[in-house]
mmCIF file of the C-alpha atoms, coordinates in Angstrom:
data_MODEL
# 
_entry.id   MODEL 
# 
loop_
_atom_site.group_PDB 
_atom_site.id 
_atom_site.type_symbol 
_atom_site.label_atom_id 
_atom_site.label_alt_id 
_atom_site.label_comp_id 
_atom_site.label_asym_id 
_atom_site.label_entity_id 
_atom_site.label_seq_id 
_atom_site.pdbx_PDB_ins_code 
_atom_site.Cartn_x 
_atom_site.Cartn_y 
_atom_site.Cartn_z 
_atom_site.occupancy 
_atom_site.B_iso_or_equiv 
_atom_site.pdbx_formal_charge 
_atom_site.auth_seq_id 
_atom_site.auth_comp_id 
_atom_site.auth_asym_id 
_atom_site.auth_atom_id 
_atom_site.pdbx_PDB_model_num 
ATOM 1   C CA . UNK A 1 1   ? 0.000   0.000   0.000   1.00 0.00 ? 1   UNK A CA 1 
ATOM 2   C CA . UNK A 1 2   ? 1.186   3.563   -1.027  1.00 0.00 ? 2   UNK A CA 1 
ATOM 3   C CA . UNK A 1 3   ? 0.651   7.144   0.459   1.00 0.00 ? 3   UNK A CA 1 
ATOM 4   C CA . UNK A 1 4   ? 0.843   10.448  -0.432  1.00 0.00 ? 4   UNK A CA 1 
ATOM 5   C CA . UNK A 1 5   ? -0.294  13.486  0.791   1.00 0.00 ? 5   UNK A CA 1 
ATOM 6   C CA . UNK A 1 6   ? -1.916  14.595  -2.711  1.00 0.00 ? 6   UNK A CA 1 
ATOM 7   C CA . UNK A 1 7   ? -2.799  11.304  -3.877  1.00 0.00 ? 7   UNK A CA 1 
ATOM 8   C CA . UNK A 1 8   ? -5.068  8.500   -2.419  1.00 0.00 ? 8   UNK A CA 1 
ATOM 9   C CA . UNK A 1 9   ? -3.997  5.741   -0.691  1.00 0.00 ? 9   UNK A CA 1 
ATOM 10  C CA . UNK A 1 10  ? -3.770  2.818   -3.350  1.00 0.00 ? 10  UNK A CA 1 
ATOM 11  C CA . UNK A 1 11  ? -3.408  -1.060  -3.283  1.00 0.00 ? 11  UNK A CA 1 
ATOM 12  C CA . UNK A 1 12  ? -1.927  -3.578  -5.865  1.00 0.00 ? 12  UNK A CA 1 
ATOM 13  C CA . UNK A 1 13  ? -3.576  -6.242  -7.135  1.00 0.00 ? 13  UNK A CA 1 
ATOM 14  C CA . UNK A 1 14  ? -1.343  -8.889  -5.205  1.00 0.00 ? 14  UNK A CA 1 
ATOM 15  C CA . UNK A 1 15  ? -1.545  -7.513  -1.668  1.00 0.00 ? 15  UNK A CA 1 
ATOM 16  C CA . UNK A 1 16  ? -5.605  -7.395  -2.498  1.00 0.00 ? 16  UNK A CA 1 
ATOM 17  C CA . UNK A 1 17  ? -5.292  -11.089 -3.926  1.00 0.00 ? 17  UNK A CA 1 
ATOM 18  C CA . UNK A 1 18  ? -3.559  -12.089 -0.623  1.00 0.00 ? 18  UNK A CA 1 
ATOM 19  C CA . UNK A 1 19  ? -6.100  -10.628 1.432   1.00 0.00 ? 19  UNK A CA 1 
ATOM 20  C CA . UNK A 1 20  ? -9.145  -12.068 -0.134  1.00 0.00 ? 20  UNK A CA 1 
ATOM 21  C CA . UNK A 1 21  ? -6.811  -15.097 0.030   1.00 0.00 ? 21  UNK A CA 1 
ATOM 22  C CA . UNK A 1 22  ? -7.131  -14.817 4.270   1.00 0.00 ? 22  UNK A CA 1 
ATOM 23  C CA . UNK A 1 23  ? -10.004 -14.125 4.823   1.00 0.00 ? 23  UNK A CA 1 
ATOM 24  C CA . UNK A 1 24  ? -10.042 -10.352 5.141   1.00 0.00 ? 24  UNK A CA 1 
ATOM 25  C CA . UNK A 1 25  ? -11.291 -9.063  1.594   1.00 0.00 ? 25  UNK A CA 1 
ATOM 26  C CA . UNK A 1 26  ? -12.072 -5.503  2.440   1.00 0.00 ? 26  UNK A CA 1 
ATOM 27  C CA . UNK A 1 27  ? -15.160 -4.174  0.616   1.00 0.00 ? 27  UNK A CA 1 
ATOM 28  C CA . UNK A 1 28  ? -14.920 -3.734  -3.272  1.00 0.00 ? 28  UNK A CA 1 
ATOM 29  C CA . UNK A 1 29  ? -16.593 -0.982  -4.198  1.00 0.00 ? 29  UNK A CA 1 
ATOM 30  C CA . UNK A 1 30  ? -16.411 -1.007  -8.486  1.00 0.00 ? 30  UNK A CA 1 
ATOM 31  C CA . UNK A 1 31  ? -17.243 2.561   -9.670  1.00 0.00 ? 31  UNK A CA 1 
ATOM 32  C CA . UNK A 1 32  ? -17.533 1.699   -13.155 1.00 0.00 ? 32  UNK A CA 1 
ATOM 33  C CA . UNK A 1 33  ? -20.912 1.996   -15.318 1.00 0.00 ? 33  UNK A CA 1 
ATOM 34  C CA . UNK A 1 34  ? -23.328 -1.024  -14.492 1.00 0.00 ? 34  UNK A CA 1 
ATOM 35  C CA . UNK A 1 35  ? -22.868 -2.517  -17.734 1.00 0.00 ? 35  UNK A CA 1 
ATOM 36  C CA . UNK A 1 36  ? -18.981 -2.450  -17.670 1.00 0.00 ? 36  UNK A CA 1 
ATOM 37  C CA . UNK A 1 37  ? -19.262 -4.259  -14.412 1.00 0.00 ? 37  UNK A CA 1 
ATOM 38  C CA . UNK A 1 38  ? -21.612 -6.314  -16.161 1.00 0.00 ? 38  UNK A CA 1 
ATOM 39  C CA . UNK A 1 39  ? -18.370 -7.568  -18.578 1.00 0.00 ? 39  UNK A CA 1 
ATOM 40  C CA . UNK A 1 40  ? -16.128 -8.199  -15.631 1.00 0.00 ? 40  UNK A CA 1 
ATOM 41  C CA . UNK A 1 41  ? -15.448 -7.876  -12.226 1.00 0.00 ? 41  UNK A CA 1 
ATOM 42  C CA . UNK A 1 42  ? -13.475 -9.108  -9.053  1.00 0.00 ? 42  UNK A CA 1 
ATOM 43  C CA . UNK A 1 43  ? -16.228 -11.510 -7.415  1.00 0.00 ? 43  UNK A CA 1 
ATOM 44  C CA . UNK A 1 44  ? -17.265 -9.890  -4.178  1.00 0.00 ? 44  UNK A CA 1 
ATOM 45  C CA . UNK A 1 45  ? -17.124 -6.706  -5.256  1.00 0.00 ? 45  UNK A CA 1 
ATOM 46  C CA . UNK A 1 46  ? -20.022 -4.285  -5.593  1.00 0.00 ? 46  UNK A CA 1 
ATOM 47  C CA . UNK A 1 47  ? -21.224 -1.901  -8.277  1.00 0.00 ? 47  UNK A CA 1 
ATOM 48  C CA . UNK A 1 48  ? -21.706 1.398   -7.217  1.00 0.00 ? 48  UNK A CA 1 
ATOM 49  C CA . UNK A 1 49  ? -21.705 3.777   -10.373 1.00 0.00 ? 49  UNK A CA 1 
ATOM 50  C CA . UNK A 1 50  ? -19.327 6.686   -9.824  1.00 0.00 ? 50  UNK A CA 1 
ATOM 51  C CA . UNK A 1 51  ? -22.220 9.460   -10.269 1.00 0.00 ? 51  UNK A CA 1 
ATOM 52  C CA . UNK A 1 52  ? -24.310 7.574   -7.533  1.00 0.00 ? 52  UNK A CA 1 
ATOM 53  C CA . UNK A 1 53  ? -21.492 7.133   -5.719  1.00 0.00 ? 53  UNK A CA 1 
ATOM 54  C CA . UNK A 1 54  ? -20.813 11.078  -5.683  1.00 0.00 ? 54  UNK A CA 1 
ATOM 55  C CA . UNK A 1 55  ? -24.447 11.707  -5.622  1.00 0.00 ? 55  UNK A CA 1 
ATOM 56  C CA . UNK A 1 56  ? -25.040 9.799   -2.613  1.00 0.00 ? 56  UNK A CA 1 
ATOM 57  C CA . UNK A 1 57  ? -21.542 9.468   -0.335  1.00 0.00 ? 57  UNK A CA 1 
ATOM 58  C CA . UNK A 1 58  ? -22.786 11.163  2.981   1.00 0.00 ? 58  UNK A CA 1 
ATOM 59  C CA . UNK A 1 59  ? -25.625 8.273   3.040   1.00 0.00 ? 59  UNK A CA 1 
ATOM 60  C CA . UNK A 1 60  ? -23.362 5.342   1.585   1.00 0.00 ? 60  UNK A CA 1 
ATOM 61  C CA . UNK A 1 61  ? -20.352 6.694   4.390   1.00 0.00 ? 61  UNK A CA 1 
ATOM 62  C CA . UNK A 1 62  ? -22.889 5.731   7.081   1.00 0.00 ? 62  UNK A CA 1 
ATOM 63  C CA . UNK A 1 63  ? -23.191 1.941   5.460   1.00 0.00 ? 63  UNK A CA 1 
ATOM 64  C CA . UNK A 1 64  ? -18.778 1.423   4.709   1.00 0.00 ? 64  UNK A CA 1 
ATOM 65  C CA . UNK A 1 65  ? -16.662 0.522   7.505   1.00 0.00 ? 65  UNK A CA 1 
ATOM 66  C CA . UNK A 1 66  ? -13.305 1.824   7.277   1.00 0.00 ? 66  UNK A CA 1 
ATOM 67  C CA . UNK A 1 67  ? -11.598 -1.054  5.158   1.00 0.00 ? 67  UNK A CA 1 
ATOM 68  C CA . UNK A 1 68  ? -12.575 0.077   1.519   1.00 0.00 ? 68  UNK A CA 1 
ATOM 69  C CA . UNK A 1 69  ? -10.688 -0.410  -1.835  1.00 0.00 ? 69  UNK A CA 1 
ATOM 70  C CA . UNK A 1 70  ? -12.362 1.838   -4.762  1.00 0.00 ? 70  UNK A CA 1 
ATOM 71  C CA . UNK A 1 71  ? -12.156 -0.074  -8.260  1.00 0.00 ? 71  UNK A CA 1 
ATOM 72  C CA . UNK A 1 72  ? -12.547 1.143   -11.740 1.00 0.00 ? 72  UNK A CA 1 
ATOM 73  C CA . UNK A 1 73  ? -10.713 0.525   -15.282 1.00 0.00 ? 73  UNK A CA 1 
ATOM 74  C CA . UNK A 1 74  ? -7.422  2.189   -14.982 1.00 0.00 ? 74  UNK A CA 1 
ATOM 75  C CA . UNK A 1 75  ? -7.545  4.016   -11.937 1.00 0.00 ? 75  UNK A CA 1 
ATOM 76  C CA . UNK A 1 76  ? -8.774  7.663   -12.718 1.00 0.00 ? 76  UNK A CA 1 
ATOM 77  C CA . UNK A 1 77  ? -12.685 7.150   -11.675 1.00 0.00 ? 77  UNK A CA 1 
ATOM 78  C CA . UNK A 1 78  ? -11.293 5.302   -8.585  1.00 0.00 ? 78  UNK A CA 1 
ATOM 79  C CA . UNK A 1 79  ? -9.431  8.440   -7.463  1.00 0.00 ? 79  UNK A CA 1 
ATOM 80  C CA . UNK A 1 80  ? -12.090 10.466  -7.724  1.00 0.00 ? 80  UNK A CA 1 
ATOM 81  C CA . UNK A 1 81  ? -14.702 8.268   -5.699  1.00 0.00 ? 81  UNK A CA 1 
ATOM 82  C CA . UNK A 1 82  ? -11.754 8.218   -3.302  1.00 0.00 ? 82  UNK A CA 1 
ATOM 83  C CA . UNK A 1 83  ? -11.823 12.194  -2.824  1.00 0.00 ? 83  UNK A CA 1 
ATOM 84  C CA . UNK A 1 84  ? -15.791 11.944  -3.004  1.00 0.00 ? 84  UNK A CA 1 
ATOM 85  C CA . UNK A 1 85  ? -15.701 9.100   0.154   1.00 0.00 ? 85  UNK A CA 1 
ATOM 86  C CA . UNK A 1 86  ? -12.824 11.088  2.154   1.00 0.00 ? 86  UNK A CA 1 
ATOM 87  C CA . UNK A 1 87  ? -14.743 14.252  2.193   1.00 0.00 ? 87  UNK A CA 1 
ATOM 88  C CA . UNK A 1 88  ? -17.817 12.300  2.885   1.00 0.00 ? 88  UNK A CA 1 
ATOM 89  C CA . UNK A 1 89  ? -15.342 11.754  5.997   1.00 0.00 ? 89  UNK A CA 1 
ATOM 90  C CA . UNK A 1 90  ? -14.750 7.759   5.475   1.00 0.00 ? 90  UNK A CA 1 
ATOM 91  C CA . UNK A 1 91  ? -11.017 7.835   7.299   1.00 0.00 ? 91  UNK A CA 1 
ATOM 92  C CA . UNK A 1 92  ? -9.136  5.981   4.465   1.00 0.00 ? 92  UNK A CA 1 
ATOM 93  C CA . UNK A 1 93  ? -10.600 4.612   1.146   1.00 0.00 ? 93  UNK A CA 1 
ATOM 94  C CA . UNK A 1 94  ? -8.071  3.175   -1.161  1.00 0.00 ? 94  UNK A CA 1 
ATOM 95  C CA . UNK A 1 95  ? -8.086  3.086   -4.727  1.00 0.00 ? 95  UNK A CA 1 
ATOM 96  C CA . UNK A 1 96  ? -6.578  -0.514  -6.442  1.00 0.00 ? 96  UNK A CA 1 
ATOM 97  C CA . UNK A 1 97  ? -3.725  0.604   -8.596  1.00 0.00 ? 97  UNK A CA 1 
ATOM 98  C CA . UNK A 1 98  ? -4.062  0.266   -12.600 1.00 0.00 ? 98  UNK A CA 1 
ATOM 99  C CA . UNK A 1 99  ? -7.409  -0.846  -11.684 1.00 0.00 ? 99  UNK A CA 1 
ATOM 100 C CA . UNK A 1 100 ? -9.337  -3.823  -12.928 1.00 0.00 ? 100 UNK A CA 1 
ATOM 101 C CA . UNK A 1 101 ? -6.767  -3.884  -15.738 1.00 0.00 ? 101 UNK A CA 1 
ATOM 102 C CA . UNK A 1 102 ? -4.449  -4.604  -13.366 1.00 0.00 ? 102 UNK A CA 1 
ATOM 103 C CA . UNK A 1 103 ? -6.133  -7.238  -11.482 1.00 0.00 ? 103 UNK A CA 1 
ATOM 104 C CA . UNK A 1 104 ? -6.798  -9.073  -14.792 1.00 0.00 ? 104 UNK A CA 1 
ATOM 105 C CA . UNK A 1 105 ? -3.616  -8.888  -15.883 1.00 0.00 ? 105 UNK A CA 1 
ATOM 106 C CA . UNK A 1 106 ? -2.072  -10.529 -12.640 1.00 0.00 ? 106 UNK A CA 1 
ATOM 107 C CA . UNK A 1 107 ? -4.520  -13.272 -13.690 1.00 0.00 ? 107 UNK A CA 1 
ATOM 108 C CA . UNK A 1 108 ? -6.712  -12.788 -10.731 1.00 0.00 ? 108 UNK A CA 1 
ATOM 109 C CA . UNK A 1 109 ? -10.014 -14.325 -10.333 1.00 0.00 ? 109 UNK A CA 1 
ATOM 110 C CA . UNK A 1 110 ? -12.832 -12.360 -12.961 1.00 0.00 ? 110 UNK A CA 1 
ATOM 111 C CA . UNK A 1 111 ? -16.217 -12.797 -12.925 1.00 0.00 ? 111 UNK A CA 1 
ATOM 112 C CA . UNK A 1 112 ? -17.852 -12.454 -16.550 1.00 0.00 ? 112 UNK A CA 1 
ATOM 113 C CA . UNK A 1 113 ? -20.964 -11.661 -17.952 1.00 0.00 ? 113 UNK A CA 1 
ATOM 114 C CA . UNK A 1 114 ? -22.164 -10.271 -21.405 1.00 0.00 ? 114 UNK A CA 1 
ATOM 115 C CA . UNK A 1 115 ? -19.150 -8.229  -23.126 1.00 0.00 ? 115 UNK A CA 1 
ATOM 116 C CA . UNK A 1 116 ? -19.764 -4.730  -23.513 1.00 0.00 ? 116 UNK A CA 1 
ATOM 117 C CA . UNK A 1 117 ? -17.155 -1.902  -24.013 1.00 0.00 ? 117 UNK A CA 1 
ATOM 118 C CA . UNK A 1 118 ? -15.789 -0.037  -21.885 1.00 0.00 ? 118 UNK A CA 1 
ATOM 119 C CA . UNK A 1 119 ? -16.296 4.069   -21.108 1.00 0.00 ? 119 UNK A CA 1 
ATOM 120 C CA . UNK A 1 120 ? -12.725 4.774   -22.345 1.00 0.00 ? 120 UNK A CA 1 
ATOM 121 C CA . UNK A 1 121 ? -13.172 3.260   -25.826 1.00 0.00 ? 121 UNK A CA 1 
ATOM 122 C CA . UNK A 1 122 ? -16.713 4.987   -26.018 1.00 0.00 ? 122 UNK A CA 1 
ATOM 123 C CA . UNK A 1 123 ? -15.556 7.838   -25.682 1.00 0.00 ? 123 UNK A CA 1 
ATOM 124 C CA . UNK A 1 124 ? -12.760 7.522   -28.373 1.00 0.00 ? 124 UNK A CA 1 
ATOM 125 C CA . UNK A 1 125 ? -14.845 5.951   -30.858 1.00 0.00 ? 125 UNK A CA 1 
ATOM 126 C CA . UNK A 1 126 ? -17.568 9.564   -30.314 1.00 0.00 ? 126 UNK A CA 1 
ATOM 127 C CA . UNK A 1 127 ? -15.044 12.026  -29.722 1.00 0.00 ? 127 UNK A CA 1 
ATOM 128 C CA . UNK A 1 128 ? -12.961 10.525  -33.068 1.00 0.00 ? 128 UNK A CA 1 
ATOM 129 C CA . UNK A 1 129 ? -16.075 9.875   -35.081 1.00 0.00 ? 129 UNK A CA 1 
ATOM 130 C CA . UNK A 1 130 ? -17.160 13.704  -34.602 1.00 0.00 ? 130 UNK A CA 1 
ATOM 131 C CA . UNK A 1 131 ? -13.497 15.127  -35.173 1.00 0.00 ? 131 UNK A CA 1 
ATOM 132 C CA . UNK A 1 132 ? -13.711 12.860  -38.615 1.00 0.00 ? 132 UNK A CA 1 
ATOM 133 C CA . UNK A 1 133 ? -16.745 13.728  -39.570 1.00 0.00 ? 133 UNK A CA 1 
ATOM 134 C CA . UNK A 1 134 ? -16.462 17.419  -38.838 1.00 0.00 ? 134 UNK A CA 1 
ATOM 135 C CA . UNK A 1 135 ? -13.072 17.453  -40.549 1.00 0.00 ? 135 UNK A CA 1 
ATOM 136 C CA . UNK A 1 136 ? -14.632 15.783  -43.941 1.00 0.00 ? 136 UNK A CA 1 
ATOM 137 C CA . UNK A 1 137 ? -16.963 18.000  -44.096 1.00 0.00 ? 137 UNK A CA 1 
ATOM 138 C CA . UNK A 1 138 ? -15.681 21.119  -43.348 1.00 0.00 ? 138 UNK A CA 1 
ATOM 139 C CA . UNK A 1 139 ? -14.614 20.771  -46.954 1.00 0.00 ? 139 UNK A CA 1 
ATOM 140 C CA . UNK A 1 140 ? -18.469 21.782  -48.392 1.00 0.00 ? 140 UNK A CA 1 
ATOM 141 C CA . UNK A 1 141 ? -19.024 23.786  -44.721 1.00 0.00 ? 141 UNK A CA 1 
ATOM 142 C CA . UNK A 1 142 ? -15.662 25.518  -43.294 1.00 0.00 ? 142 UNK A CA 1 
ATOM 143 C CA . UNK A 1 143 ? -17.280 26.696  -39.943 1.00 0.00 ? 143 UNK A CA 1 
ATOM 144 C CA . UNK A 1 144 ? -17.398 22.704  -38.688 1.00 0.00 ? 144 UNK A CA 1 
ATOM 145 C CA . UNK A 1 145 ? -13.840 22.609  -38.651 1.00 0.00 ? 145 UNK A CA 1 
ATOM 146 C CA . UNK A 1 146 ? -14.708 24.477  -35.058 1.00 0.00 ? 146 UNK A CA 1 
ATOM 147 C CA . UNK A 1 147 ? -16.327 21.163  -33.898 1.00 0.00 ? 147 UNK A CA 1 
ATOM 148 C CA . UNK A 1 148 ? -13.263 19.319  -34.263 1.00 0.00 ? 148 UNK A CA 1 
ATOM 149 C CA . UNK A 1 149 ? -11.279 22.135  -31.956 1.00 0.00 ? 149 UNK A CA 1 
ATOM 150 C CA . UNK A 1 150 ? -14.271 22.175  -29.520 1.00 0.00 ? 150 UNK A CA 1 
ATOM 151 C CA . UNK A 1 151 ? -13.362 18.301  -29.215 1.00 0.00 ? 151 UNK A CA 1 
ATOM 152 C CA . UNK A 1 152 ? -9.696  18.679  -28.908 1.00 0.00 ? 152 UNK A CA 1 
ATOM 153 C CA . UNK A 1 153 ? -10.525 21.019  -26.393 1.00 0.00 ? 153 UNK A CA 1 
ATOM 154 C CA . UNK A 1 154 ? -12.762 18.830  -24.264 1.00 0.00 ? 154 UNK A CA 1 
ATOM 155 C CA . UNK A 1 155 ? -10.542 16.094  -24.683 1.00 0.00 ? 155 UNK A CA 1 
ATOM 156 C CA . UNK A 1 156 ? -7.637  18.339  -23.119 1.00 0.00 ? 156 UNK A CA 1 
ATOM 157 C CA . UNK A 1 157 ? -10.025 19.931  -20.291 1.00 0.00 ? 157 UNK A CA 1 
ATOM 158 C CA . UNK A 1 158 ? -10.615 15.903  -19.712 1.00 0.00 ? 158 UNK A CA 1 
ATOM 159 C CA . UNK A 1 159 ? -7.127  14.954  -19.417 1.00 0.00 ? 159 UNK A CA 1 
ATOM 160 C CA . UNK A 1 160 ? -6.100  18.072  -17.171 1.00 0.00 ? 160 UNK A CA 1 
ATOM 161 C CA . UNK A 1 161 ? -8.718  17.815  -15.025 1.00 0.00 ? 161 UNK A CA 1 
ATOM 162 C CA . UNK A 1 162 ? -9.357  14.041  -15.004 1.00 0.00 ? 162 UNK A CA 1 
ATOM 163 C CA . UNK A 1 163 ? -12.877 14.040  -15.668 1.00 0.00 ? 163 UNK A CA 1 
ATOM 164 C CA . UNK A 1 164 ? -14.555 13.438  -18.419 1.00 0.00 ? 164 UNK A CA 1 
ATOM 165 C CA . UNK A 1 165 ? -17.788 15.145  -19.088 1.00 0.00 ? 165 UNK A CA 1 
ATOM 166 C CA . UNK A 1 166 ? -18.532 13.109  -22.438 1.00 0.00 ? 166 UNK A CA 1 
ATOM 167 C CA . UNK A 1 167 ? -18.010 9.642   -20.757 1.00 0.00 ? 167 UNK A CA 1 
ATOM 168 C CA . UNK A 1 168 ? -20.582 11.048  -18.307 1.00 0.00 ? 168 UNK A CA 1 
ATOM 169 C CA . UNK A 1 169 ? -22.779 11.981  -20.989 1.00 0.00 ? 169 UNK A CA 1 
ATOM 170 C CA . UNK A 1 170 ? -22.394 7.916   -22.385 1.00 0.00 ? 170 UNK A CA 1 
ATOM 171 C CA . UNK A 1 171 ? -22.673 6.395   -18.769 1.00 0.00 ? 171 UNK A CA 1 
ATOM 172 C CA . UNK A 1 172 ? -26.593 7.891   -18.805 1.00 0.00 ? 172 UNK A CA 1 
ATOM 173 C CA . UNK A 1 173 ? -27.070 5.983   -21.907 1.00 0.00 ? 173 UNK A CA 1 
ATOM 174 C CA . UNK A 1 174 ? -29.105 2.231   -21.813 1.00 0.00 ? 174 UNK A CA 1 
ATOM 175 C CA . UNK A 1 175 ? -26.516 0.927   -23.252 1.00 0.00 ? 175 UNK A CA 1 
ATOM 176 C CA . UNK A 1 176 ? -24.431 1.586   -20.125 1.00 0.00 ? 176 UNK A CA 1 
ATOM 177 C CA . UNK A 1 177 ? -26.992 1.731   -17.593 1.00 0.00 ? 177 UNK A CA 1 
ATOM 178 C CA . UNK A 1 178 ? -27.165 -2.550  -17.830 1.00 0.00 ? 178 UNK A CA 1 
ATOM 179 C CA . UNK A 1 179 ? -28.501 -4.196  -14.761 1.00 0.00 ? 179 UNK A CA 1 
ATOM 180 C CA . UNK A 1 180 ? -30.361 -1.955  -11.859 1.00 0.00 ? 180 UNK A CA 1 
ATOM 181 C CA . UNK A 1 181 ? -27.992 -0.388  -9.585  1.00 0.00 ? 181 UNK A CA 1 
ATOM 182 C CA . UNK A 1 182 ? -30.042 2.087   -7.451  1.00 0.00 ? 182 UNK A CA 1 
ATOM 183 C CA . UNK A 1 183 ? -28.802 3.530   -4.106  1.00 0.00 ? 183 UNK A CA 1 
ATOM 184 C CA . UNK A 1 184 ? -31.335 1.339   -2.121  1.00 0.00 ? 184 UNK A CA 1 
ATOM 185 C CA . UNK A 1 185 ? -30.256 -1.677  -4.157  1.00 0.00 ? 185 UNK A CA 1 
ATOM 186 C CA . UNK A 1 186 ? -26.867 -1.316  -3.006  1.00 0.00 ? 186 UNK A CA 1 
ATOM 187 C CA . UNK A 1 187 ? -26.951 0.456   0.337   1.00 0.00 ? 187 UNK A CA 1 
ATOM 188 C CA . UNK A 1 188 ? -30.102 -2.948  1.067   1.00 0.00 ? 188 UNK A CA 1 
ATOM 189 C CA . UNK A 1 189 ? -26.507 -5.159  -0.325  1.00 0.00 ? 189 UNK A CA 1 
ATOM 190 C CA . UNK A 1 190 ? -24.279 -3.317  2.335   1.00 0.00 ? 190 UNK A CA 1 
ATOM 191 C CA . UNK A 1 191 ? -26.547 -3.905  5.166   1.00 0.00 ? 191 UNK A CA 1 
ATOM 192 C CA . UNK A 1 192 ? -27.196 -7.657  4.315   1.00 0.00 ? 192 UNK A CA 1 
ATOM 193 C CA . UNK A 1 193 ? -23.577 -8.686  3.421   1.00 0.00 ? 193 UNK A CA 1 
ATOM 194 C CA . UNK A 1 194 ? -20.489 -8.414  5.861   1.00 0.00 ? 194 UNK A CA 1 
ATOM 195 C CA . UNK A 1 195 ? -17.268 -6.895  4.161   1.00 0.00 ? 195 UNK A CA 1 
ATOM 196 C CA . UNK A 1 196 ? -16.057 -10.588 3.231   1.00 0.00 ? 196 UNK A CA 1 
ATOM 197 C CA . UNK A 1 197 ? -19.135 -11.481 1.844   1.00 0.00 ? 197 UNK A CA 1 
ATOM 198 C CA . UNK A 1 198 ? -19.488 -12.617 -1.968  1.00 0.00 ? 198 UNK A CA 1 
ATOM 199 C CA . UNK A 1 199 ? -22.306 -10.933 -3.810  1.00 0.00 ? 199 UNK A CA 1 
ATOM 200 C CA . UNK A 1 200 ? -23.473 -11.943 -6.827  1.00 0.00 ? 200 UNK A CA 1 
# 
């Protein structure tokens, strides 16, 4: 485990492997969109959508003990549920370093489900399908090659800020929304299940 003073406490994959291993899984908290979580994810864990998670810390902080590692793809999402839960005044939240890419890669146990793509590689195929098509055309309309900027610049404002208001957009979509995951869904899961427990 790591810390730093301007970054969140973080966990790799094999010290979170080891303690699943023993009997002291802390609780799993995958911030990822339901259907991503859908595709894969470390049995035990539970899906709490970023946005609800946000949304909703103060009354999730009442249901989390103090033993909680934050999940997403990579790693930025994580971090930022992180900040969300440590304001919400939960006294240290961790966030699993390089994420559930990381966990797969160290061949960890995966649940799977229906395979659906991730919020990363939406968001590149919109953002590069409306720089493309704005380009192209801006040949018969030069004005839309100012739709193609207005990308760039969202895409910087993204990376600076490490948010991403277009893969918020996409995580309201159906496509993303998958199976229900409501606040009283999962705060009902929290009550019911001690931090070791396996849900589905």
């Amino acid at each position: 485990m790591t810390t730093n003073p301007t970054s969140p406490a973080t966990l790799d994959a094999t010290t979170l492997r080891e303690l699943i291993a023993a009997g002291r899984a802390p609780r799993l908290l995958d911030v990822r969109t339901p259907a991503e979580f859908e595709t894969s994810h470390i049995p035990g864990s539970y899906n709490v959508p970023l946005e609800l998670l946000k949304e909703h810390r103060a009354e999730l902080r009442r249901h989390l003990d103090e033993d909680v590692v934050l999940v997403c793809r990579s790693g930025a999402r994580a971090a930022q549920a992180e900040r969300a839960l440590a304001g919400a005044g939960l006294p240290h939240p961790k966030v699993l370093t390089g994420g559930i890419m990381a966990w797969q890669a160290a061949d960890a146990p995966i649940a799977h489900g229906r395979p659906r793509w991730d919020l990363e590689r939406q968001v590149r195929l919109v953002a590069g399908s409306i720089v493309l098509a704005s380009v192209v055309a801006s040949v018969f309309v030069p004005g839309l090659k100012w739709v193609a900027g207005f990308v760039g610049a969202g895409l910087t404002v993204a990376a600076l800020t490490n948010t991403c208001a277009m893969g918020m957009l996409l995580g309201k979509l159906p496509y993303n929304r998958g199976a229900t995951c409501d606040l009283e869904t999962v705060v009902g899961r929290l009550r019911r299940e001690p931090a070791s427990g396996q849900p589905a």
